[in-house]
Amino acid sequence: MKPATIKNQVSSGGVIFRPGNNSAEVALVAVRDMSVWCLPKGIIDRGEKPEETAIREVREETGLNGRIIEKIGDTSYWYYIKEENARCRKTVHFYLMEYQNGSTSDHDEEVNDASWFPIDEAICKVSYKGDRAILEKAREMIKKVNRLRIY
Ligand code: ATP
C-alpha cells in the first residue's frame, strides 16, 4: 500500500455554561452510538470565522445559543481516514460561551444526545483528554468571570 497522505483539518467548538446549584453546568454531546461524550465542535466552513463556527456548531449540536466570552485554547490530535489512506492532523479552537437560550432537546441528528452536566462531572465524563484539559481551563475561567460579577 502507498504511504498515507497527510491532511490538515481545522474545527471550532465551545464550552457553553450556565449557573447550576453549587457550580456551573456545561453542555456535552454524545456521539458514536453514545460511546463517546465530548465537547460540541465542527469543521470551519469556507469564509467562516472560528468564532462563528463555534456559535453555529454549539447551536446545531446542543440546541443552545451562547455568547462568546473569550478563547479557551486549542486541542490537536491525529487520526487515520481509511477510505483516503490519509493521516489527518486536526486542530480544534475552543471558546468559552455564556448560555443565552435554547434547549438540549433541540440537538440535531448528528449527535446521539446533548445534556447539561455540573462542570466537575463533565470533566470526568468526557472521553478525550484534549476535551478534559479544555474543560479544566474553562472551570478556572468561569470562576474568574463569576468573581468579577460578584464584586
Ligand atoms: P467535526 O466534528 O470536526 O466535523 P468529525 O466528527 O468528522 O469532526 P472527529 O470528531 O474529529 O471527526 O473524529 C475523527 C476521529 O478522531 C475519530 O476516530 C474520533 O474518535 C477521534 N477523535 C475525536 N476527537 C478526538 C480528540 N479530542 N482526541 C483524540 N481523538 C479524537
GROMACS .gro file of C-alpha atoms and ligand atoms in nm:
model
  182
    1MET     CA    1   0.000   0.000   0.000
    2LYS     CA    2   0.116   0.355  -0.078
    3PRO     CA    3   0.235   0.567   0.216
    4ALA     CA    4  -0.051   0.761   0.372
    5THR     CA    5  -0.104   1.120   0.259
    6ILE     CA    6  -0.117   1.394   0.522
    7LYS     CA    7  -0.425   1.615   0.566
    8ASN     CA    8  -0.495   1.910   0.792
    9GLN     CA    9  -0.840   1.993   0.930
   10VAL     CA   10  -0.941   2.284   1.149
   11SER     CA   11  -1.257   2.280   1.361
   12SER     CA   12  -1.403   2.510   1.620
   13GLY     CA   13  -1.627   2.449   1.919
   14GLY     CA   14  -1.733   2.571   2.258
   15VAL     CA   15  -1.776   2.522   2.629
   16ILE     CA   16  -2.122   2.670   2.690
   17PHE     CA   17  -2.202   2.728   3.058
   18ARG     CA   18  -2.490   2.836   3.284
   19PRO     CA   19  -2.521   2.871   3.661
   20GLY     CA   20  -2.601   2.544   3.841
   21ASN     CA   21  -2.680   2.462   4.207
   22ASN     CA   22  -2.330   2.477   4.352
   23SER     CA   23  -2.120   2.522   4.040
   24ALA     CA   24  -2.150   2.599   3.671
   25GLU     CA   25  -2.306   2.348   3.434
   26VAL     CA   26  -2.171   2.283   3.084
   27ALA     CA   27  -2.319   2.107   2.780
   28LEU     CA   28  -2.170   1.790   2.631
   29VAL     CA   29  -2.279   1.582   2.333
   30ALA     CA   30  -2.283   1.203   2.295
   31VAL     CA   31  -2.163   1.055   1.964
   32ARG     CA   32  -2.065   0.715   1.819
   33ASP     CA   33  -2.373   0.528   1.947
   34MET     CA   34  -2.349   0.700   2.286
   35SER     CA   35  -2.000   0.556   2.348
   36VAL     CA   36  -1.825   0.896   2.341
   37TRP     CA   37  -1.912   1.216   2.531
   38CYS     CA   38  -1.734   1.525   2.402
   39LEU     CA   39  -1.748   1.899   2.355
   40PRO     CA   40  -1.958   2.027   2.062
   41LYS     CA   41  -1.745   2.127   1.762
   42GLY     CA   42  -1.727   2.110   1.382
   43ILE     CA   43  -1.530   2.197   1.071
   44ILE     CA   44  -1.484   2.567   0.996
   45ASP     CA   45  -1.672   2.637   0.672
   46ARG     CA   46  -1.513   2.841   0.393
   47GLY     CA   47  -1.532   3.212   0.474
   48GLU     CA   48  -1.638   3.149   0.834
   49LYS     CA   49  -1.452   3.291   1.134
   50PRO     CA   50  -1.366   3.034   1.407
   51GLU     CA   51  -1.589   3.227   1.649
   52GLU     CA   52  -1.885   3.199   1.408
   53THR     CA   53  -1.826   2.826   1.367
   54ALA     CA   54  -1.817   2.779   1.745
   55ILE     CA   55  -2.153   2.955   1.788
   56ARG     CA   56  -2.309   2.767   1.493
   57GLU     CA   57  -2.180   2.423   1.594
   58VAL     CA   58  -2.282   2.466   1.959
   59ARG     CA   59  -2.630   2.571   1.843
   60GLU     CA   60  -2.662   2.282   1.594
   61GLU     CA   61  -2.517   2.007   1.811
   62THR     CA   62  -2.663   2.106   2.151
   63GLY     CA   63  -2.969   2.318   2.060
   64LEU     CA   64  -2.828   2.601   2.276
   65ASN     CA   65  -2.745   2.961   2.187
   66GLY     CA   66  -2.447   3.122   2.353
   67ARG     CA   67  -2.242   3.439   2.354
   68ILE     CA   68  -1.864   3.410   2.332
   69ILE     CA   69  -1.674   3.546   2.632
   70GLU     CA   70  -1.320   3.454   2.532
   71LYS     CA   71  -1.098   3.193   2.373
   72ILE     CA   72  -1.004   2.897   2.593
   73GLY     CA   73  -0.736   2.736   2.376
   74ASP     CA   74  -0.676   2.471   2.110
   75THR     CA   75  -0.651   2.095   2.105
   76SER     CA   76  -0.493   1.882   1.836
   77TYR     CA   77  -0.485   1.514   1.753
   78TRP     CA   78  -0.408   1.276   1.467
   79TYR     CA   79  -0.648   1.022   1.319
   80TYR     CA   80  -0.648   0.792   1.018
   81ILE     CA   81  -0.903   0.817   0.733
   82LYS     CA   82  -0.916   0.464   0.593
   83GLU     CA   83  -1.106   0.541   0.268
   84GLU     CA   84  -0.845   0.803   0.171
   85ASN     CA   85  -0.539   0.631   0.323
   86ALA     CA   86  -0.472   0.969   0.483
   87ARG     CA   87  -0.333   1.067   0.820
   88CYS     CA   88  -0.520   1.371   0.937
   89ARG     CA   89  -0.398   1.626   1.187
   90LYS     CA   90  -0.692   1.805   1.340
   91THR     CA   91  -0.675   2.129   1.534
   92VAL     CA   92  -0.982   2.245   1.728
   93HIS     CA   93  -1.027   2.600   1.860
   94PHE     CA   94  -1.242   2.625   2.173
   95TYR     CA   95  -1.431   2.927   2.307
   96LEU     CA   96  -1.593   2.994   2.642
   97MET     CA   97  -1.960   3.075   2.582
   98GLU     CA   98  -2.227   3.207   2.815
   99TYR     CA   99  -2.565   3.035   2.770
  100GLN     CA  100  -2.842   3.264   2.641
  101ASN     CA  101  -3.136   3.045   2.540
  102GLY     CA  102  -3.240   2.718   2.375
  103SER     CA  103  -3.296   2.361   2.488
  104THR     CA  104  -3.081   2.047   2.461
  105SER     CA  105  -3.392   1.864   2.337
  106ASP     CA  106  -3.338   2.058   2.011
  107HIS     CA  107  -2.997   1.899   1.942
  108ASP     CA  108  -2.955   1.785   1.581
  109GLU     CA  109  -2.947   1.431   1.445
  110GLU     CA  110  -2.569   1.439   1.401
  111VAL     CA  111  -2.531   1.363   1.771
  112ASN     CA  112  -2.699   1.092   1.981
  113ASP     CA  113  -2.771   1.318   2.278
  114ALA     CA  114  -2.692   1.656   2.432
  115SER     CA  115  -2.706   1.729   2.802
  116TRP     CA  116  -2.604   1.969   3.081
  117PHE     CA  117  -2.361   1.842   3.348
  118PRO     CA  118  -2.206   2.008   3.654
  119ILE     CA  119  -1.858   2.101   3.531
  120ASP     CA  120  -1.674   1.859   3.764
  121GLU     CA  121  -1.889   1.573   3.636
  122ALA     CA  122  -1.830   1.681   3.274
  123ILE     CA  123  -1.454   1.674   3.334
  124CYS     CA  124  -1.482   1.308   3.444
  125LYS     CA  125  -1.730   1.218   3.171
  126VAL     CA  126  -1.552   1.336   2.853
  127SER     CA  127  -1.379   1.065   2.652
  128TYR     CA  128  -1.080   1.262   2.518
  129LYS     CA  129  -0.801   1.409   2.726
  130GLY     CA  130  -0.789   1.718   2.499
  131ASP     CA  131  -1.151   1.798   2.591
  132ARG     CA  132  -1.068   1.735   2.959
  133ALA     CA  133  -0.782   1.988   2.950
  134ILE     CA  134  -1.009   2.247   2.783
  135LEU     CA  135  -1.279   2.192   3.048
  136GLU     CA  136  -1.026   2.226   3.332
  137LYS     CA  137  -0.912   2.556   3.188
  138ALA     CA  138  -1.275   2.665   3.134
  139ARG     CA  139  -1.354   2.586   3.502
  140GLU     CA  140  -1.088   2.836   3.614
  141MET     CA  141  -1.205   3.095   3.361
  142ILE     CA  142  -1.570   3.062   3.475
  143LYS     CA  143  -1.465   3.110   3.841
  144LYS     CA  144  -1.287   3.429   3.738
  145VAL     CA  145  -1.590   3.559   3.542
  146ASN     CA  146  -1.816   3.487   3.841
  147ARG     CA  147  -1.578   3.659   4.088
  148LEU     CA  148  -1.572   3.969   3.867
  149ARG     CA  149  -1.953   3.971   3.863
  150ILE     CA  150  -2.000   3.936   4.237
  151TYR     CA  151  -1.766   4.218   4.339
  152ATP     P1  152  -1.601   1.750   1.321
  152ATP     O1  153  -1.691   1.741   1.442
  152ATP     O2  154  -1.485   1.842   1.348
  152ATP     O3  155  -1.674   1.778   1.195
  152ATP     P2  156  -1.575   1.459   1.280
  152ATP     O4  157  -1.692   1.422   1.362
  152ATP     O5  158  -1.579   1.433   1.133
  152ATP     O6  159  -1.528   1.608   1.307
  152ATP     P3  160  -1.374   1.386   1.475
  152ATP     O7  161  -1.468   1.415   1.585
  152ATP     O8  162  -1.251   1.471   1.466
  152ATP     O9  163  -1.445   1.385   1.334
  152ATP    O10  164  -1.333   1.235   1.484
  152ATP     C1  165  -1.238   1.176   1.393
  152ATP     C2  166  -1.160   1.070   1.472
  152ATP    O11  167  -1.083   1.133   1.572
  152ATP     C3  168  -1.248   0.966   1.541
  152ATP    O12  169  -1.182   0.842   1.534
  152ATP     C4  170  -1.253   1.015   1.685
  152ATP    O13  171  -1.270   0.908   1.775
  152ATP     C5  172  -1.116   1.082   1.701
  152ATP     N1  173  -1.122   1.198   1.793
  152ATP     C6  174  -1.220   1.293   1.801
  152ATP     N2  175  -1.191   1.385   1.895
  152ATP     C7  176  -1.072   1.349   1.948
  152ATP     C8  177  -0.988   1.404   2.049
  152ATP     N3  178  -1.022   1.515   2.116
  152ATP     N4  179  -0.873   1.341   2.078
  152ATP     C9  180  -0.837   1.228   2.011
  152ATP     N5  181  -0.911   1.171   1.914
  152ATP    C10  182  -1.027   1.229   1.883
   0.00000   0.00000   0.00000
